[in-house]
Amino acid sequence: MTAQKDSEPLKVALLGCGVVGTQVARILLEHRDELAARVGAPLELAGIAVRDVTVPRDAVIPTQLLTTDAESLVDDVDIVIEVMGGIEPARTLILRGIAAGASVITANKALLAQDGPAIFEAADAAGVDVAFEAAVAGAIPIIRPIRDSLAGDKINRVLGIVNGTTNYVLDQMTKHGLGFEQAVKDAQALGYAEADPTADVEGHDAAAKAAILASLAFHTRVSLDQVACEGITKVTADDVAWAKRSGHVIKLLAICEQNDEGVGVRVHPALVPDTHPLATVSDAFNAVFVEAANAGPLMFYGQGAGGAPTASAVMGDVVSSARNRVAGARGAGESNYANLPVVDFGTASTRYQVRLSVADKPGVLARIAEVFASNGVSIETVTQAPRDDRDGSAYLVIATHEGREAALAQTIETVAQLDVIEEVMSVLRVEGS
Ligand code: NDP
Ligand code: HSE
């Protein structure tokens, strides 16, 4: 890549003019002079690729720049900004732009979690930047801190609330005692959740983000299909109320960690102590908690979605990549030198809180405790509460010490089959304590 002359404009292709793209275009156009001063060269918006040029657009969009010919657009620019989403044609257009020598900025977590390596290898071969700050946790700077600021440290664990929709739903259930269905309806009415909320509530969106975070944190390629994923659809108002009683809140967590066996990545609802910094993350906000060997705990907090917040992250990458081009340089490429094994969920170390409905008679507790002991799972506390709605029955809430996920899961499977167990009401992992 050769250095650009100071005043020579850098041509920018914008792929997509929806929620995020519209705001990216606005910032590019409204802050043209300041951006030029920061980069050392003007940024010229060369075109905006959309599906349908006749769709009414925000007044800030110059309609003469709209085109359905995304292929030609990416062939002749310095920077491609991909905010169209989905796998194709985003993937082909990104690779085409890279082959033509453009640096690429993308917010597309689904594509990166599936095909990141192919894109990074193409960028290495072409000597261009690929930047993706907006792909994880919207406006929150988290990619650059992990990739650059913490590059001299050792990250042990990343614990994140990286999906705003599910955080809003769980927060409403916590604050107002709503059921899951009602909370999702409210999130849809406010525009947080999509008409089809599956990708959010089933944890798929968070899993894609977890794969990206784990790859960066542990210098190891992690793909979406290696992330253990459980969403929030089974969380009930009852679970939330019981969580409160034990001093916890329920959060959908993305957990990336390294143990002796390799890298483990999982997404699931978890009980977080209400004293933990992640417990205070409310509404649709995101937060990522990083534990580094030397820096210690770090918390990154902010808006994880929305047009302007996400566009802010995109524009940070645009300026950074543009500066690199002006300097004839390139930012850090993919780092996967550690190449650690990605381990099965069963090897994860976690704690369970189990709520059971049991027959309230002598010997019941001993039989349950025997199953825990025979699986090598240590019980920390047992709390019994009467069942007001059923004579002769009681609730037992059992909290375990830390154990292997496989042993904990096997324990519950065996306990569920005991004739003294009326129902396994809930099984939740406890994290952050
Ligand atoms: P939108 O659905 O609002 O916008 C998508 C845009 O891409 C539209 O302008 C659409 O054109 C265009 N587009 C889609 N398919 C094609 C195609 N085949 N050819 C040409 N243009 C196409 O998406 P968002 O702005 O919400 O999201 C964009 C990306 O940003 C996604 O990867 C998303 O995951 C990511 N992201 C979004 C966040 C958010 O808060 N929305 C937060 C963080 C990341 P047309 O207008 O003609 O339909
Ligand atoms: N749907 C996502 C969320 C935003 O609710 O956080 C885009 O990643």
Coordinates of C-alpha atoms and ligand atoms in Angstrom, one line a residue:
M1 CA 0.0 0.0 0.0
T2 CA 1.5 3.4 -0.9
A3 CA 1.1 6.6 1.1
Q4 CA -1.7 8.9 -0.1
K5 CA -0.9 12.6 -0.8
D6 CA -2.3 14.8 2.0
S7 CA -5.1 16.3 0.0
E8 CA -6.0 13.3 -2.2
P9 CA -9.5 12.2 -1.2
L10 CA -10.1 8.6 0.0
K11 CA -13.1 7.1 -1.7
V12 CA -15.6 5.4 0.5
A13 CA -18.3 2.8 -0.6
L14 CA -21.2 2.4 1.8
L15 CA -23.0 -1.0 1.5
G16 CA -26.4 -0.6 3.2
C17 CA -28.5 2.4 4.1
G18 CA -30.7 1.1 6.9
V19 CA -30.6 1.8 10.6
V20 CA -26.8 1.9 10.8
G21 CA -25.9 2.9 7.2
T22 CA -28.1 6.1 7.3
Q23 CA -26.2 7.3 10.4
V24 CA -22.8 6.4 9.0
A25 CA -23.7 8.5 5.9
R26 CA -24.9 11.4 8.1
I27 CA -21.6 11.5 10.1
L28 CA -19.5 11.2 6.9
L29 CA -21.4 14.1 5.3
E30 CA -22.0 16.4 8.3
H31 CA -18.5 16.0 9.8
R32 CA -16.6 16.0 6.5
D33 CA -14.2 18.8 7.4
E34 CA -13.3 17.5 10.9
L35 CA -12.9 14.0 9.6
A36 CA -10.6 15.2 6.9
A37 CA -8.5 17.0 9.5
R38 CA -8.3 13.9 11.6
V39 CA -7.4 11.6 8.8
G40 CA -5.1 13.9 6.8
A41 CA -7.2 13.5 3.7
P42 CA -10.9 14.1 2.8
L43 CA -13.3 11.1 2.9
E44 CA -15.4 11.1 -0.2
L45 CA -18.6 9.1 -0.1
A46 CA -18.5 7.5 -3.6
G47 CA -21.8 5.6 -3.4
I48 CA -24.4 3.9 -1.3
A49 CA -25.5 0.4 -2.2
V50 CA -29.0 -0.6 -1.4
R51 CA -31.6 -3.3 -2.5
D52 CA -34.1 -0.8 -3.8
V53 CA -33.3 2.8 -4.7
T54 CA -36.9 3.8 -4.7
V55 CA -37.4 3.3 -1.0
P56 CA -37.9 6.7 0.8
R57 CA -34.7 7.6 2.7
D58 CA -33.7 10.0 5.5
A59 CA -33.3 13.6 4.2
V60 CA -29.6 13.5 4.9
I61 CA -29.0 10.8 2.2
P62 CA -28.0 12.2 -1.3
T63 CA -30.3 10.1 -3.5
Q64 CA -27.9 10.5 -6.5
L65 CA -25.4 8.3 -4.6
L66 CA -27.8 5.4 -4.2
T67 CA -27.1 2.4 -6.4
T68 CA -28.1 -1.3 -6.7
D69 CA -24.7 -2.0 -8.4
A70 CA -22.7 -2.8 -5.3
E71 CA -20.2 -4.8 -7.3
S72 CA -19.0 -1.9 -9.4
L73 CA -18.9 0.3 -6.3
V74 CA -16.5 -1.8 -4.3
D75 CA -14.1 -2.2 -7.3
D76 CA -13.0 1.4 -7.2
V77 CA -12.7 2.7 -3.7
D78 CA -10.2 2.9 -0.8
I79 CA -12.6 1.9 2.0
V80 CA -15.7 -0.4 1.9
I81 CA -18.1 0.0 4.8
E82 CA -20.4 -3.1 5.0
V83 CA -23.6 -2.5 7.0
M84 CA -26.0 -4.5 4.9
G85 CA -25.9 -7.6 7.2
G86 CA -26.5 -11.2 6.3
I87 CA -24.0 -13.6 4.8
E88 CA -24.5 -13.1 1.1
P89 CA -23.9 -10.9 -0.8
A90 CA -22.0 -9.2 2.1
R91 CA -19.3 -11.8 2.0
T92 CA -18.7 -11.7 -1.7
L93 CA -18.7 -7.9 -1.8
I94 CA -16.2 -7.7 1.1
L95 CA -13.8 -10.2 -0.6
R96 CA -14.2 -8.4 -3.9
G97 CA -13.4 -5.0 -2.2
I98 CA -10.3 -6.5 -0.5
A99 CA -9.1 -8.1 -3.8
A100 CA -9.4 -4.6 -5.4
G101 CA -7.2 -3.2 -2.6
A102 CA -9.8 -1.6 -0.3
S103 CA -9.8 -1.6 3.5
V104 CA -13.0 -3.0 4.9
I105 CA -15.1 -1.9 7.9
T106 CA -17.9 -4.2 8.9
A107 CA -20.6 -4.4 11.6
N108 CA -21.5 -7.9 10.5
K109 CA -21.0 -10.3 13.5
A110 CA -22.9 -13.1 11.8
L111 CA -20.5 -13.1 8.9
L112 CA -17.4 -12.7 11.0
A113 CA -18.4 -15.5 13.3
Q114 CA -19.0 -17.8 10.3
D115 CA -16.4 -16.7 7.7
G116 CA -14.0 -14.4 9.6
P117 CA -10.8 -16.4 8.8
A118 CA -11.4 -16.3 5.0
I119 CA -11.9 -12.5 5.2
F120 CA -8.8 -12.0 7.4
E121 CA -6.6 -14.2 5.1
A122 CA -7.7 -12.3 2.1
A123 CA -6.9 -9.0 3.9
D124 CA -3.4 -10.3 4.8
A125 CA -2.8 -11.3 1.2
A126 CA -3.9 -7.9 0.0
G127 CA -2.2 -5.9 2.8
V128 CA -5.4 -4.0 3.8
D129 CA -7.2 -3.5 7.1
V130 CA -10.4 -5.3 8.2
A131 CA -11.9 -3.6 11.2
F132 CA -15.1 -4.6 13.1
E133 CA -15.5 -2.6 16.3
A134 CA -19.3 -2.3 15.7
A135 CA -19.8 -6.0 15.4
V136 CA -19.7 -6.5 19.1
A137 CA -21.6 -4.4 21.6
G138 CA -22.4 -1.5 19.3
A139 CA -20.9 1.7 20.5
I140 CA -18.7 0.2 23.2
P141 CA -15.0 0.2 22.4
I142 CA -14.2 -3.5 23.1
I143 CA -12.5 -4.9 20.0
R144 CA -9.7 -2.3 20.0
P145 CA -9.1 -2.6 23.8
I146 CA -8.7 -6.3 23.5
R147 CA -6.7 -6.3 20.3
D148 CA -4.5 -3.3 21.0
S149 CA -4.6 -1.9 24.6
L150 CA -4.4 -5.3 26.2
A151 CA -2.0 -6.8 23.6
G152 CA 0.8 -6.9 26.2
D153 CA -1.3 -8.5 28.9
K154 CA -2.9 -12.0 29.3
I155 CA -6.7 -12.1 29.2
N156 CA -8.1 -14.9 31.4
R157 CA -11.8 -14.4 31.0
V158 CA -14.3 -12.2 29.2
L159 CA -17.8 -12.0 30.6
G160 CA -20.3 -10.0 28.7
I161 CA -23.9 -8.8 28.4
V162 CA -23.7 -8.4 24.6
N163 CA -27.3 -8.5 23.5
G164 CA -29.4 -5.5 24.4
T165 CA -32.8 -7.1 23.5
T166 CA -32.4 -9.9 26.0
N167 CA -31.0 -7.6 28.7
Y168 CA -34.1 -5.4 28.3
V169 CA -36.4 -8.4 28.5
L170 CA -34.7 -9.8 31.6
D171 CA -34.5 -6.3 33.2
Q172 CA -38.3 -5.8 32.7
M173 CA -39.0 -9.2 34.2
T174 CA -36.8 -8.2 37.2
K175 CA -38.1 -4.7 37.7
H176 CA -41.8 -5.3 37.0
G177 CA -42.3 -9.0 37.5
L178 CA -43.4 -9.5 33.9
G179 CA -43.5 -12.9 32.3
F180 CA -41.1 -13.6 29.4
E181 CA -43.8 -13.3 26.6
Q182 CA -45.0 -9.9 27.9
A183 CA -41.5 -8.6 28.2
V184 CA -40.7 -9.6 24.7
K185 CA -43.9 -7.9 23.4
D186 CA -42.8 -4.7 25.2
A187 CA -39.3 -4.9 23.7
Q188 CA -40.9 -5.3 20.3
A189 CA -43.2 -2.3 20.8
L190 CA -40.2 -0.2 21.8
G191 CA -38.2 -1.3 18.7
Y192 CA -35.6 -3.2 20.7
A193 CA -36.7 -6.7 19.6
E194 CA -37.4 -7.6 15.9
A195 CA -40.8 -9.0 14.8
D196 CA -39.0 -12.4 14.8
P197 CA -36.9 -12.2 18.0
T198 CA -35.4 -15.7 17.6
A199 CA -31.8 -14.6 17.0
D200 CA -31.8 -12.5 20.2
V201 CA -33.8 -14.6 22.6
E202 CA -32.3 -17.9 21.6
G203 CA -28.8 -16.4 22.1
H204 CA -27.6 -16.7 18.5
D205 CA -26.6 -13.0 18.3
A206 CA -24.7 -13.2 21.6
A207 CA -23.0 -16.4 20.5
A208 CA -21.7 -14.8 17.3
K209 CA -20.3 -11.9 19.4
A210 CA -18.8 -14.4 21.9
A211 CA -17.0 -16.2 19.0
I212 CA -15.5 -12.9 17.9
L213 CA -14.4 -11.9 21.5
A214 CA -12.9 -15.3 22.2
S215 CA -10.9 -15.3 19.0
L216 CA -9.4 -12.0 19.8
A217 CA -8.9 -12.6 23.5
F218 CA -7.2 -16.0 23.2
H219 CA -5.4 -15.6 19.8
T220 CA -7.3 -18.7 18.6
R221 CA -9.9 -19.1 15.9
V222 CA -13.4 -19.8 17.4
S223 CA -16.3 -20.2 15.1
L224 CA -20.0 -19.9 15.9
D225 CA -20.6 -23.6 15.9
Q226 CA -18.1 -24.0 18.7
V227 CA -20.0 -21.8 21.1
A228 CA -22.4 -23.6 23.5
C229 CA -25.6 -21.6 23.3
E230 CA -28.8 -21.5 25.4
G231 CA -31.2 -18.6 25.2
I232 CA -33.6 -17.0 27.7
T233 CA -36.9 -18.5 26.5
K234 CA -37.1 -20.9 29.4
V235 CA -36.6 -18.2 32.1
T236 CA -39.8 -17.6 34.0
A237 CA -41.1 -14.8 36.3
D238 CA -40.7 -17.4 39.1
D239 CA -37.0 -17.9 38.3
V240 CA -36.5 -14.1 38.4
A241 CA -38.3 -13.8 41.8
W242 CA -36.3 -16.7 43.3
A243 CA -33.1 -15.1 42.0
K244 CA -34.0 -11.9 43.9
R245 CA -34.6 -13.9 47.1
S246 CA -31.0 -15.2 46.9
G247 CA -29.4 -11.8 46.1
H248 CA -29.0 -12.4 42.3
V249 CA -30.3 -11.1 39.0
I250 CA -30.6 -13.2 35.9
K251 CA -28.5 -12.0 32.9
L252 CA -27.8 -13.6 29.5
L253 CA -24.0 -13.9 29.6
A254 CA -21.4 -14.5 26.9
I255 CA -18.5 -16.2 28.7
C256 CA -15.1 -16.7 27.1
E257 CA -12.4 -18.3 29.2
Q258 CA -9.2 -20.2 29.0
N259 CA -8.5 -23.2 31.2
D260 CA -5.8 -25.9 31.3
E261 CA -7.5 -27.7 28.5
G262 CA -8.1 -24.9 26.0
V263 CA -10.6 -22.2 25.3
G264 CA -14.3 -22.5 26.3
V265 CA -17.0 -20.2 24.9
R266 CA -20.6 -20.3 26.1
V267 CA -23.8 -18.2 26.1
H268 CA -26.5 -18.9 28.7
P269 CA -28.7 -17.2 31.3
A270 CA -26.9 -17.0 34.6
L271 CA -27.5 -15.8 38.2
V272 CA -25.2 -12.9 38.8
P273 CA -24.8 -11.6 42.4
D274 CA -26.5 -8.3 42.7
T275 CA -23.2 -6.8 43.9
H276 CA -21.4 -7.6 40.7
P277 CA -20.9 -4.7 38.2
L278 CA -22.8 -6.6 35.5
A279 CA -25.9 -6.8 37.7
T280 CA -26.4 -3.1 37.4
V281 CA -26.5 -3.1 33.6
S282 CA -30.2 -2.3 32.9
D283 CA -32.5 -1.6 29.9
A284 CA -31.0 -2.5 26.6
F285 CA -27.4 -1.5 27.6
N286 CA -24.5 -3.8 27.1
A287 CA -21.4 -4.3 29.2
V288 CA -18.2 -6.4 28.9
F289 CA -16.2 -7.4 31.9
V290 CA -12.6 -8.4 31.1
E291 CA -10.3 -10.2 33.6
A292 CA -6.7 -9.7 32.6
A293 CA -3.6 -11.1 34.5
N294 CA -1.9 -7.7 35.0
A295 CA -4.6 -5.1 34.4
G296 CA -7.1 -6.9 36.7
P297 CA -10.8 -6.5 36.1
L298 CA -12.0 -4.0 33.5
M299 CA -15.5 -3.1 32.6
F300 CA -16.7 -1.6 29.3
Y301 CA -20.3 -0.2 29.3
G302 CA -22.6 1.6 26.9
Q303 CA -25.1 1.3 24.1
G304 CA -24.9 -2.0 22.3
A305 CA -27.2 -1.2 19.4
G306 CA -29.0 1.6 17.6
G307 CA -28.2 3.6 14.5
A308 CA -26.1 6.5 15.9
P309 CA -24.2 4.5 18.6
T310 CA -23.3 1.7 16.1
A311 CA -22.3 4.3 13.5
S312 CA -19.9 5.9 16.0
A313 CA -18.0 2.6 16.3
V314 CA -18.0 2.2 12.5
M315 CA -16.7 5.7 12.1
G316 CA -13.9 5.1 14.6
D317 CA -12.7 2.2 12.4
V318 CA -13.1 4.3 9.2
V319 CA -10.9 7.1 10.6
S320 CA -8.3 4.6 11.9
S321 CA -8.1 2.7 8.6
A322 CA -8.1 5.9 6.6
R323 CA -5.2 7.2 8.7
N324 CA -3.3 3.9 8.0
R325 CA -3.8 4.4 4.2
V326 CA -2.6 8.0 4.4
A327 CA 0.5 6.8 6.3
G328 CA 1.0 3.9 3.8
A329 CA 0.6 1.5 6.8
R330 CA -1.6 -1.2 8.0
G331 CA -3.2 -2.0 11.4
A332 CA -2.9 -5.3 13.3
G333 CA -4.2 -8.2 11.3
E334 CA -5.7 -11.4 12.7
S335 CA -3.7 -13.0 15.6
N336 CA -4.3 -16.7 15.9
Y337 CA -0.8 -17.9 16.8
A338 CA -1.9 -19.6 20.1
N339 CA -4.2 -22.0 18.1
L340 CA -5.6 -23.4 21.4
P341 CA -8.1 -26.3 21.3
V342 CA -11.7 -25.1 21.7
V343 CA -13.1 -27.3 24.4
D344 CA -16.5 -28.8 25.0
F345 CA -19.0 -27.1 27.3
G346 CA -18.8 -30.2 29.6
T347 CA -15.3 -29.1 30.7
A348 CA -16.4 -25.7 31.9
S349 CA -16.1 -24.9 35.6
T350 CA -19.3 -23.4 36.9
R351 CA -21.8 -23.4 39.8
Y352 CA -25.4 -24.4 39.8
Q353 CA -28.4 -23.2 41.7
V354 CA -31.2 -25.8 41.4
R355 CA -34.8 -25.4 42.5
L356 CA -36.7 -28.6 43.2
S357 CA -40.2 -29.4 44.3
V358 CA -39.9 -32.4 46.5
A359 CA -42.0 -34.6 48.8
D360 CA -41.6 -33.1 52.3
K361 CA -40.8 -36.3 54.3
P362 CA -37.9 -37.9 56.1
G363 CA -34.9 -39.1 54.1
V364 CA -35.6 -37.0 51.0
L365 CA -32.7 -34.6 51.5
A366 CA -30.3 -37.5 52.2
R367 CA -31.2 -39.2 48.9
I368 CA -30.7 -36.1 46.9
A369 CA -27.4 -35.3 48.7
E370 CA -26.2 -38.8 47.9
V371 CA -26.6 -38.2 44.1
F372 CA -24.6 -34.9 44.4
A373 CA -21.9 -36.7 46.3
S374 CA -21.7 -39.7 44.0
N375 CA -21.1 -37.3 41.1
G376 CA -18.4 -35.4 43.0
V377 CA -20.5 -32.3 43.2
S378 CA -20.1 -30.4 46.5
I379 CA -23.2 -28.7 47.9
E380 CA -22.7 -25.2 49.3
T381 CA -26.1 -24.4 50.7
V382 CA -29.6 -25.9 50.9
T383 CA -32.7 -23.9 51.6
Q384 CA -36.1 -25.3 52.2
A385 CA -39.3 -23.3 51.7
P386 CA -42.9 -24.5 52.1
R387 CA -45.1 -24.9 49.0
D388 CA -48.2 -23.0 50.0
D389 CA -50.1 -24.4 47.0
R390 CA -49.5 -28.1 47.7
D391 CA -49.7 -30.1 51.0
G392 CA -46.9 -32.4 51.8
S393 CA -44.5 -30.7 49.3
A394 CA -41.7 -28.3 49.7
Y395 CA -39.2 -26.3 47.6
L396 CA -35.5 -27.1 47.9
V397 CA -33.0 -24.7 46.6
I398 CA -29.6 -26.2 46.3
A399 CA -26.5 -24.1 45.5
T400 CA -23.3 -26.0 44.6
H401 CA -19.7 -25.2 44.9
E402 CA -17.8 -24.9 41.6
G403 CA -17.7 -28.1 39.6
R404 CA -17.4 -29.4 36.0
E405 CA -20.4 -28.7 33.9
A406 CA -20.6 -32.3 32.8
A407 CA -20.7 -33.5 36.4
L408 CA -23.3 -30.9 37.4
A409 CA -25.5 -31.8 34.4
Q410 CA -25.3 -35.5 35.1
T411 CA -26.2 -34.8 38.8
I412 CA -29.4 -33.1 37.8
E413 CA -30.3 -35.7 35.3
T414 CA -30.0 -38.4 38.0
V415 CA -31.8 -36.3 40.7
A416 CA -34.7 -35.7 38.3
Q417 CA -35.3 -39.5 38.2
L418 CA -35.6 -39.9 42.0
D419 CA -39.2 -40.8 43.0
V420 CA -39.1 -38.1 45.8
I421 CA -38.6 -35.4 43.2
E422 CA -41.9 -33.9 42.0
E423 CA -40.4 -31.4 39.6
V424 CA -37.1 -29.8 38.7
M425 CA -38.4 -26.3 38.7
S426 CA -35.2 -24.6 37.4
V427 CA -31.5 -25.1 36.9
L428 CA -29.4 -21.9 36.6
R429 CA -25.7 -21.4 36.5
V430 CA -24.1 -18.9 38.9
E431 CA -21.4 -16.7 37.5
G432 CA -19.4 -13.7 38.7
S433 CA -18.8 -14.6 42.3
Ligands
NDP1 P1 -31.0 -2.7 8.1 O1 -31.9 -3.9 7.7 O2 -31.7 -1.6 8.8 O3 -30.4 -2.2 6.7 C1 -29.8 -3.0 5.8 C2 -29.4 -2.2 4.6 O4 -28.7 -3.0 3.7 C3 -30.6 -1.6 3.8 O5 -30.3 -0.3 3.4 C4 -30.8 -2.6 2.6 O6 -31.3 -2.0 1.4 C5 -29.3 -3.0 2.4 N1 -29.2 -4.3 1.8 C6 -29.6 -5.5 2.4 N2 -29.4 -6.5 1.5 C7 -28.8 -5.9 0.4 C8 -28.4 -6.4 -0.8 N3 -28.5 -7.7 -1.1 N4 -27.9 -5.6 -1.8 C9 -27.8 -4.3 -1.5 N5 -28.2 -3.7 -0.3 C10 -28.7 -4.5 0.6 O7 -29.8 -3.3 8.9 P2 -29.0 -2.6 10.1 O8 -28.6 -1.2 9.7 O9 -29.8 -2.7 11.4 O10 -27.8 -3.5 10.3 C11 -26.7 -3.5 9.4 C12 -25.6 -4.4 10.0 O11 -25.1 -3.8 11.2 C13 -25.9 -5.8 10.3 O12 -24.8 -6.6 10.1 C14 -26.2 -5.8 11.8 O13 -26.0 -7.0 12.5 C15 -25.2 -4.8 12.3 N6 -25.5 -4.1 13.5 C16 -26.7 -3.5 13.7 C17 -27.0 -2.9 14.8 C18 -28.3 -2.1 15.0 O14 -28.6 -1.6 16.1 N7 -29.2 -2.1 14.0 C19 -26.1 -2.9 16.0 C20 -24.8 -3.5 15.7 C21 -24.6 -4.1 14.5 P3 -32.7 -1.4 1.4 O15 -32.7 -0.1 2.3 O16 -32.9 -1.0 -0.1 O17 -33.6 -2.4 1.9
HSE2 N1 -30.1 -7.3 18.2 C1 -28.9 -6.9 18.9 C2 -29.2 -6.6 20.3 C3 -28.3 -5.7 18.3 O1 -30.3 -6.7 20.8 O2 -28.3 -6.3 21.1 C4 -27.4 -6.0 17.1 O3 -26.3 -6.8 17.5

